[in-house]
Amino acid sequence: MDKRVERKKLDLTSRYQALTEDLQWTTSYQPMDKVFPYARFEGIRVHDWSQWHDPFKMTLDVWWRQQSDKERRVYAVLDAFAQNNGQIGISDARYINAVKLMLQTFAPLKYALHRALAHSARNLPGNALRTATQLQATQLLRHSQNTMHAASVYNKYFNGMHETPRWYEQAWYLAPVKSFADDAASAGPFELLVAISFGFESLLSDTLFVPLMSAAAHNGDLSMAPAGFSSQSDAARHKQAGITTVKFLLQQDSSNIDTVQHWVDKWFWRSFRLMPMVAMLQDYMVPKRVGSWRESWDTYVEAPVEALFAELAQYGLKKPAGWQAACAAKDHLSHQAWNAFYGYGDALAFHTWVPGNDELEWLDRKYPNTFDRWYRPRLAYYAQRETAGQRFHNHSLPMQCQVCQQPMMFTEPGDGRWIAYRETHHHDESFHFCSDQCETIFTNEPEKYVQAKLPSHAILQARKNLPTDDALQASIADLGVVIGRDNGEFNGSEDDTNFTEWGGGQDMKEAQL
Ligand code: ZN
């Protein structure tokens, strides 16, 4: 009888080595510089690519197995939710606007970043980092699809979800998200990694996943919650890979330190300028609340980032330049964002409202230093106007920051009274910014940011003859948004009345009794 041949099994490290670094070869038909044309132009010096190791030692075959397991689990839950009419069991139809905003911002953002990362992966000369970046790109594509599929069940029953990819490309209030992705995608491969894997994923993405997905579950959204948790386990890996990459670049050559610091400063701030939407989702758009944005910031950002940079100090990296300003904004951000969006309620593709009395009390308890003084009086005024049948509308066109493209809605750090406003001249033209940080980003690369297409300017140019608020509304109506049905006041909207008619939210109420 033949003796069975025992196949020698490689240990994890050798297997990882064989399936990543060992696949590297030096090209002979073409010089390596031509095969990797973007490897040098950012000035980053790498002497030994074999020093970069994926902290999770992920290889392609293991990765496929894990991802397909996750997919099977997520889609089993999504199917069950749809078949059991799960949309009736959510806490309150206002919650659906949180789903709409996620669908308009984070699903397309992840899609755009997957493309950018795939491009970066192609252009990185190190095989292990290239493999990890390629896997990350594909995961972002999966997350984008999961979010869209999780939201699709609601699209059958609620308004305002029908053309989200187009809105992401063209709606004025989604410009900050699109401009963030475009800026990252037009950077070199190393800057992109520092921007996305480190600046966005390592420093800020936990504020997005963890509290929002708990909030989704808490509000009976058993469609978005499992999709979010499925992404979270990948995001944890991206986060570690981002930190490993930054350490690797800093260790490879001391001349990399200044460049990496510059990117960390820039991309922390650009990522932070996506946070107003996350903050208002958490504090205003989720009817049953698990915690405030400020609490999330303290737990998921402030404490871990302080600890991370204490560790990175030995590599020569300092905390991002905008760190203090970002921490000072934690008491204001959600309120300023909701105030701006409420005022422009007819120019969005979701509904806005004034929170109920118990919600105002909650906000006061969570923001004892700022809410009563600066923000509650405005909301009281809006409520009064609404009761009198004269809902408040902001009739001006929003002025947008040349870099982050957010409306100028932020106040000076530590002072709730004055809107922060900065102005710079470049080649006889004036440019306006929401903060010192955005102004610095511009002055470091003016030739990049003078090209930014600001929606407010485009709207003014296209509709010179209309009053400004009509122009803003017309711009959103051109994108297929039905004014008054897909946006405006939530109370009395079609979403509101339908949900009540269907007996929606009863499960939640019974569970509370
Ligand atoms: Zn800005």
Coordinates of C-alpha atoms in Angstrom, one line a residue, residues 167 207 376:
W167 CA -27.2 63.7 -5.1
T207 CA -17.2 57.7 16.0
R376 CA -31.9 76.2 22.7

